[in-house]
Short mmCIF file of C-alpha atoms and ligand atoms in Angstrom, two decimals:
data_model
loop_
_atom_site.label_atom_id
_atom_site.label_comp_id
_atom_site.label_asym_id
_atom_site.label_seq_id
_atom_site.Cartn_x
_atom_site.Cartn_y
_atom_site.Cartn_z
CA HIS A 257 53.41 -13.48 46.25
CA ALA A 258 50.73 -12.94 43.60
CA MET A 259 52.92 -10.28 42.06
CA ARG A 260 55.80 -12.71 41.77
CA GLN A 261 53.54 -14.97 39.69
CA ALA A 262 52.01 -12.15 37.69
CA LEU A 263 54.92 -11.59 35.30
CA ASN A 264 55.41 -15.31 34.63
CA HIS A 265 51.70 -15.89 34.04
CA GLY A 266 51.23 -12.92 31.73
CA HIS A 267 48.99 -10.99 34.14
CA MET A 268 50.96 -7.80 33.68
CA ALA A 269 50.79 -5.59 30.63
CA VAL A 270 52.02 -2.21 29.50
CA HIS A 271 49.51 0.31 28.21
CA TYR A 272 50.41 3.41 26.22
CA GLN A 273 48.97 6.91 26.52
CA PRO A 274 49.49 9.16 23.47
CA GLN A 275 51.42 12.41 23.68
CA VAL A 276 50.18 14.82 21.05
CA ASP A 277 52.44 17.38 19.40
CA MET A 278 50.91 20.85 19.49
CA ALA A 279 52.43 21.96 16.17
CA THR A 280 51.28 19.04 14.01
CA GLY A 281 48.42 17.55 16.03
CA ARG A 282 50.07 14.14 15.60
CA ILE A 283 51.10 11.56 18.16
CA VAL A 284 54.85 11.88 18.75
CA GLY A 285 55.22 9.69 21.78
CA ALA A 286 53.55 7.77 24.56
CA GLU A 287 53.90 7.16 28.26
CA ALA A 288 54.25 3.46 29.11
CA LEU A 289 52.08 2.59 32.12
CA ALA A 290 52.15 -0.77 33.86
CA ARG A 291 48.88 -2.68 34.31
CA TRP A 292 48.18 -5.69 36.51
CA THR A 293 45.05 -7.79 36.19
CA HIS A 294 44.81 -10.14 39.16
CA PRO A 295 42.83 -13.33 38.39
CA GLU A 296 40.45 -12.74 41.34
CA LEU A 297 40.88 -9.09 42.32
CA GLY A 298 40.72 -7.74 38.77
CA GLU A 299 42.58 -4.55 37.85
CA VAL A 300 44.92 -3.44 40.63
CA PRO A 301 45.67 0.32 40.47
CA PRO A 302 49.36 1.02 39.65
CA MET A 303 49.66 3.41 42.60
CA GLU A 304 48.95 0.40 44.82
CA PHE A 305 50.95 -2.35 43.18
CA ILE A 306 53.99 -0.17 42.46
CA ALA A 307 54.11 0.68 46.18
CA VAL A 308 53.85 -3.02 47.06
CA ALA A 309 56.54 -3.85 44.50
CA GLU A 310 58.81 -1.27 46.12
CA ARG A 311 58.20 -2.57 49.64
CA SER A 312 58.63 -6.22 48.68
CA GLY A 313 61.81 -5.65 46.68
CA GLN A 314 60.26 -6.52 43.32
CA ILE A 315 60.34 -3.12 41.68
CA GLY A 316 63.72 -3.85 40.07
CA ARG A 317 62.41 -6.90 38.25
CA ILE A 318 59.12 -5.26 37.25
CA GLY A 319 60.85 -2.06 36.18
CA GLU A 320 63.25 -4.03 34.01
CA TRP A 321 60.35 -5.91 32.47
CA VAL A 322 58.61 -2.60 31.61
CA ILE A 323 61.79 -1.36 29.88
CA ARG A 324 62.05 -4.63 27.93
CA GLU A 325 58.35 -4.55 26.93
CA ALA A 326 58.55 -0.92 25.83
CA CYS A 327 61.69 -1.52 23.74
CA ARG A 328 60.14 -4.58 22.11
CA GLN A 329 57.08 -2.46 21.31
CA ILE A 330 59.12 0.39 19.80
CA ALA A 331 60.81 -2.16 17.52
CA THR A 332 57.47 -3.76 16.57
CA TRP A 333 55.89 -0.40 15.71
CA ARG A 334 58.89 0.54 13.62
CA ARG A 335 58.64 -2.75 11.70
CA CYS A 336 54.99 -2.14 10.92
CA GLY A 337 55.77 1.29 9.52
CA LEU A 338 54.67 3.72 12.25
CA PRO A 339 56.64 6.98 12.38
CA SER A 340 59.23 6.83 15.16
CA LEU A 341 57.73 7.43 18.57
CA ARG A 342 59.45 8.35 21.81
CA ILE A 343 58.32 6.16 24.71
CA ALA A 344 58.42 7.49 28.28
CA ILE A 345 59.10 5.00 31.08
CA ASN A 346 58.58 5.80 34.76
CA LEU A 347 61.47 5.11 37.11
CA SER A 348 60.83 4.46 40.77
CA PRO A 349 63.25 6.08 43.27
CA LEU A 350 64.38 2.60 44.27
CA GLN A 351 65.37 1.81 40.69
CA LEU A 352 67.61 4.86 40.69
CA ASN A 353 69.64 3.24 43.46
CA GLN A 354 69.84 -0.04 41.63
CA PRO A 355 73.45 -0.61 40.58
CA GLY A 356 73.87 -1.23 36.87
CA LEU A 357 70.48 0.17 35.83
CA VAL A 358 72.04 2.23 33.04
CA ASP A 359 73.93 -0.75 31.64
CA THR A 360 70.86 -2.96 31.89
CA ALA A 361 68.73 -0.41 30.04
CA ALA A 362 71.43 0.03 27.38
CA ARG A 363 71.70 -3.74 26.89
CA ILE A 364 67.90 -4.13 26.61
CA ALA A 365 67.69 -1.34 24.00
CA ALA A 366 70.59 -2.80 22.02
CA GLU A 367 69.11 -6.32 22.07
CA ALA A 368 65.81 -4.93 20.77
CA GLY A 369 67.65 -2.93 18.12
CA VAL A 370 66.18 0.31 19.49
CA ASP A 371 67.82 3.74 19.32
CA PRO A 372 68.17 4.80 22.99
CA GLY A 373 67.16 8.31 21.90
CA LEU A 374 63.61 6.95 21.53
CA VAL A 375 63.55 5.95 25.21
CA LEU A 376 62.86 8.67 27.74
CA PHE A 377 62.87 8.02 31.47
CA GLU A 378 60.63 9.97 33.84
CA VAL A 379 61.67 10.83 37.40
CA THR A 380 59.47 12.96 39.63
CA GLU A 381 60.59 16.43 40.56
CA SER A 382 60.67 15.67 44.28
CA ILE A 383 62.87 12.59 43.82
CA ALA A 384 65.16 14.31 41.31
CA MET A 385 65.68 17.32 43.58
CA GLU A 386 65.92 15.40 46.84
CA HIS A 387 69.32 14.01 45.86
CA ALA A 388 70.10 16.59 43.20
CA GLU A 389 73.83 15.95 42.87
CA ARG A 390 73.32 12.21 42.61
CA THR A 391 70.54 12.77 40.05
CA ARG A 392 72.84 14.98 37.98
CA LEU A 393 75.54 12.30 37.84
CA MET A 394 73.04 9.60 37.01
CA LEU A 395 71.41 11.60 34.23
CA ARG A 396 74.85 12.28 32.78
CA GLU A 397 75.51 8.55 32.65
CA PHE A 398 72.15 7.86 30.96
CA ARG A 399 72.76 10.65 28.46
CA ALA A 400 76.16 9.19 27.64
CA HIS A 401 74.26 6.08 26.46
CA GLY A 402 71.88 8.23 24.42
CA PHE A 403 68.77 8.04 26.67
CA GLU A 404 66.53 11.05 27.31
CA PHE A 405 64.94 12.23 30.55
CA ALA A 406 61.85 14.09 31.74
CA ILE A 407 61.05 15.60 35.12
CA ASP A 408 57.59 14.29 36.08
CA ASP A 409 54.91 15.99 38.21
CA PHE A 410 56.70 19.31 37.79
CA GLY A 411 55.52 22.23 39.88
CA THR A 412 54.45 20.29 42.97
CA GLY A 413 57.86 20.10 44.68
CA TYR A 414 60.73 22.45 45.28
CA SER A 415 63.13 22.85 42.39
CA SER A 416 66.63 24.19 42.39
CA LEU A 417 66.80 26.18 39.17
CA ALA A 418 70.56 25.70 39.08
CA TYR A 419 70.08 21.94 39.04
CA LEU A 420 67.23 22.11 36.57
CA GLN A 421 69.73 23.58 34.16
CA LYS A 422 72.48 21.11 35.06
CA PHE A 423 70.24 18.06 34.58
CA GLN A 424 69.89 18.82 30.84
CA VAL A 425 66.59 16.97 30.61
CA ARG A 426 64.57 16.95 27.42
CA GLN A 427 61.16 17.58 28.99
CA LEU A 428 59.29 18.95 31.96
CA LYS A 429 55.87 17.43 32.60
CA VAL A 430 53.48 19.94 34.15
CA ASP A 431 51.51 18.20 36.88
CA ARG A 432 47.84 17.62 36.10
CA PHE A 433 46.85 19.57 39.22
CA PHE A 434 47.72 22.82 37.40
CA VAL A 435 46.17 21.68 34.12
CA GLN A 436 42.88 20.83 35.80
CA ALA A 437 42.85 24.11 37.69
CA LEU A 438 42.67 25.89 34.30
CA ASP A 439 38.95 25.04 34.22
CA GLU A 440 38.28 27.05 37.33
CA GLY A 441 38.98 30.12 35.22
CA GLY A 442 41.07 31.97 37.83
CA PRO A 443 44.37 33.51 36.69
CA GLU A 444 46.66 31.53 39.04
CA ALA A 445 46.99 28.17 37.27
CA ARG A 446 47.38 29.90 33.93
CA ALA A 447 50.09 32.18 35.32
CA ILE A 448 51.98 29.27 36.88
CA ILE A 449 51.88 27.20 33.69
CA ALA A 450 52.96 30.23 31.64
CA ALA A 451 55.92 30.72 33.99
CA ILE A 452 56.91 27.03 33.78
CA ILE A 453 56.77 27.16 29.96
CA ASP A 454 58.86 30.35 29.84
CA LEU A 455 61.44 28.92 32.19
CA ALA A 456 61.62 25.61 30.31
CA HIS A 457 61.90 27.23 26.89
CA THR A 458 64.66 29.55 28.15
CA LEU A 459 66.58 26.40 29.08
CA ALA A 460 65.67 24.71 25.73
CA ILE A 461 63.47 22.15 27.51
CA GLU A 462 60.15 20.94 26.03
CA VAL A 463 56.96 21.13 28.07
CA VAL A 464 54.40 18.32 28.21
CA ALA A 465 51.08 18.97 29.98
CA GLU A 466 49.57 15.90 31.63
CA GLY A 467 46.00 15.18 32.60
CA VAL A 468 44.45 17.26 29.81
CA GLU A 469 40.75 16.40 30.02
CA THR A 470 38.92 19.20 28.23
CA GLN A 471 38.96 21.21 25.03
CA LEU A 472 39.26 24.37 27.11
CA GLN A 473 42.44 23.14 28.80
CA ALA A 474 43.90 22.15 25.43
CA SER A 475 43.22 25.53 23.89
CA VAL A 476 44.63 27.50 26.84
CA LEU A 477 47.75 25.28 26.72
CA ARG A 478 48.07 26.02 23.01
CA THR A 479 47.87 29.77 23.65
CA LEU A 480 50.56 29.42 26.31
CA GLY A 481 52.92 27.63 23.89
CA CYS A 482 52.97 24.18 25.50
CA ASP A 483 54.77 21.65 23.26
CA GLN A 484 52.88 18.40 23.88
CA LEU A 485 49.62 17.33 25.50
CA GLN A 486 48.68 14.08 27.21
CA GLY A 487 45.37 13.22 28.83
CA TYR A 488 41.93 11.61 28.65
CA HIS A 489 40.78 14.36 26.24
CA PHE A 490 42.86 12.56 23.59
CA SER A 491 43.00 9.01 24.90
CA ARG A 492 43.26 6.95 28.05
CA PRO A 493 46.28 4.67 28.35
CA VAL A 494 45.42 1.82 25.93
CA PRO A 495 46.82 -1.57 24.86
CA PRO A 496 49.40 -1.46 22.03
CA GLU A 497 46.95 -2.50 19.26
CA GLU A 498 44.59 0.34 20.11
CA PHE A 499 47.48 2.79 20.38
CA GLU A 500 48.58 1.78 16.89
CA ARG A 501 45.07 2.53 15.55
CA HIS A 502 45.24 6.01 17.12
CA CYS A 503 48.57 6.60 15.37
CA ARG A 504 47.16 5.63 11.98
CA ALA A 505 44.03 7.76 12.36
CA LEU A 506 43.64 11.49 11.67
CA PRO A 507 45.65 13.99 13.76
CA MET A 508 44.26 14.34 17.29
CA LEU A 509 44.41 18.13 17.18
CA SER A 510 44.08 20.54 14.32
CA PRO A 511 47.59 21.80 13.46
CA ALA A 512 48.57 25.17 14.92
P1 C2E B 35 52.19 9.19 36.59
O1 C2E B 35 53.58 8.85 36.17
O2 C2E B 35 51.93 10.60 37.00
O3 C2E B 35 51.25 8.76 35.37
C1 C2E B 35 50.15 9.49 34.93
C2 C2E B 35 48.87 8.96 35.53
O4 C2E B 35 47.81 9.86 35.20
C3 C2E B 35 48.46 7.60 34.98
O5 C2E B 35 47.82 6.90 36.04
C4 C2E B 35 47.44 7.99 33.91
O6 C2E B 35 46.52 6.96 33.61
C5 C2E B 35 46.76 9.15 34.58
N1 C2E B 35 46.12 10.07 33.63
C6 C2E B 35 46.43 10.26 32.33
N2 C2E B 35 45.63 11.18 31.77
C7 C2E B 35 44.78 11.60 32.74
C8 C2E B 35 43.68 12.55 32.76
O7 C2E B 35 43.35 13.20 31.77
N3 C2E B 35 43.03 12.70 33.95
C9 C2E B 35 43.38 11.99 35.06
N4 C2E B 35 42.69 12.20 36.18
N5 C2E B 35 44.40 11.09 35.07
C10 C2E B 35 45.08 10.89 33.91
P2 C2E B 35 48.09 5.36 36.33
O8 C2E B 35 48.28 4.61 35.05
O9 C2E B 35 47.03 4.93 37.27
O10 C2E B 35 49.50 5.38 37.07
C11 C2E B 35 49.62 5.99 38.32
C12 C2E B 35 51.06 6.12 38.72
O11 C2E B 35 51.66 4.82 38.90
C13 C2E B 35 51.91 6.81 37.68
O12 C2E B 35 51.74 8.21 37.81
C14 C2E B 35 53.29 6.34 38.08
O13 C2E B 35 53.79 7.09 39.16
C15 C2E B 35 53.02 4.92 38.57
N6 C2E B 35 53.36 3.95 37.51
C16 C2E B 35 52.62 3.46 36.49
N7 C2E B 35 53.33 2.59 35.74
C17 C2E B 35 54.57 2.54 36.30
C18 C2E B 35 55.79 1.82 35.98
O14 C2E B 35 55.89 1.07 34.99
N8 C2E B 35 56.87 2.05 36.81
C19 C2E B 35 56.81 2.90 37.87
N9 C2E B 35 57.91 3.06 38.63
N10 C2E B 35 55.70 3.59 38.18
C20 C2E B 35 54.60 3.41 37.40
CA1 CA B 36 54.89 9.63 34.66
CA1 CA B 37 52.96 12.54 36.25
#
């Protein structure tokens, strides 16, 4: 019930976490992450309220609102002269079953005057692979409208390599579990990430590492040829005004 009110009363917001390009050290994109501040409970973690939204049938409405917010923000940033940024939006498995999602997203982007190529949807590896044929058809439809896709939390599920190729996604996002294991210094995490990067690059897919928290992780990921980094080491997810300040500041990494 509170969630139903939240959108109307402005208790929900979208925060943006920078994605830093390894070659230039500059911010090239952001992941849009939903935030809910309940008047009495305070900040409700997204893992919790997204699950409630799914169970109570509200994920469609919230998901659509996130797409609209993100498109409005892309247009605003363009008007105030920021270089064009690609914004990643998470899709819940239930949204994938929602009839007309592609058309809705296309209409929202068009109304905001946003190039759909600047909007990238994230689906987790396990969801994408669970119904691989359906995913392939859906991604084809989204691509026909110009949208991009990323496979989220990559490396934690079981992937069909044949489908990975057929999906023609733009990015794989290496799960933060592997990134954080780099600190333990053993060879395993490094070897797994190196293999993911090799595989992705062979298929002309970019690799984004998530959950980068330390300088050590960032420098190992650079050595391994990772394309983009995202994590607390650079910035937490922040409100749009703060994100804009990050974009106007010095590069977040020294160029390669
Ligand atoms: P996710 O898609 O894997 O998003 C990345 C999560 O990792 C975010 O958590 C982010 O704040 C966190 N993170 C980023 N950098 C670091 C780091 O360096 N260290 C650590 N430990 N964590 C980091 P958040 O914002 O709490 O979101 C949790 C999950 O909720 C997301 O996981 C996503 O599955 C879901 N979610 C968030 N917003 C939306 C939304 O608009 N729609 C849908 N369907 N799901 C959403
Ligand atoms: Ca994500
Ligand atoms: Ca993720």
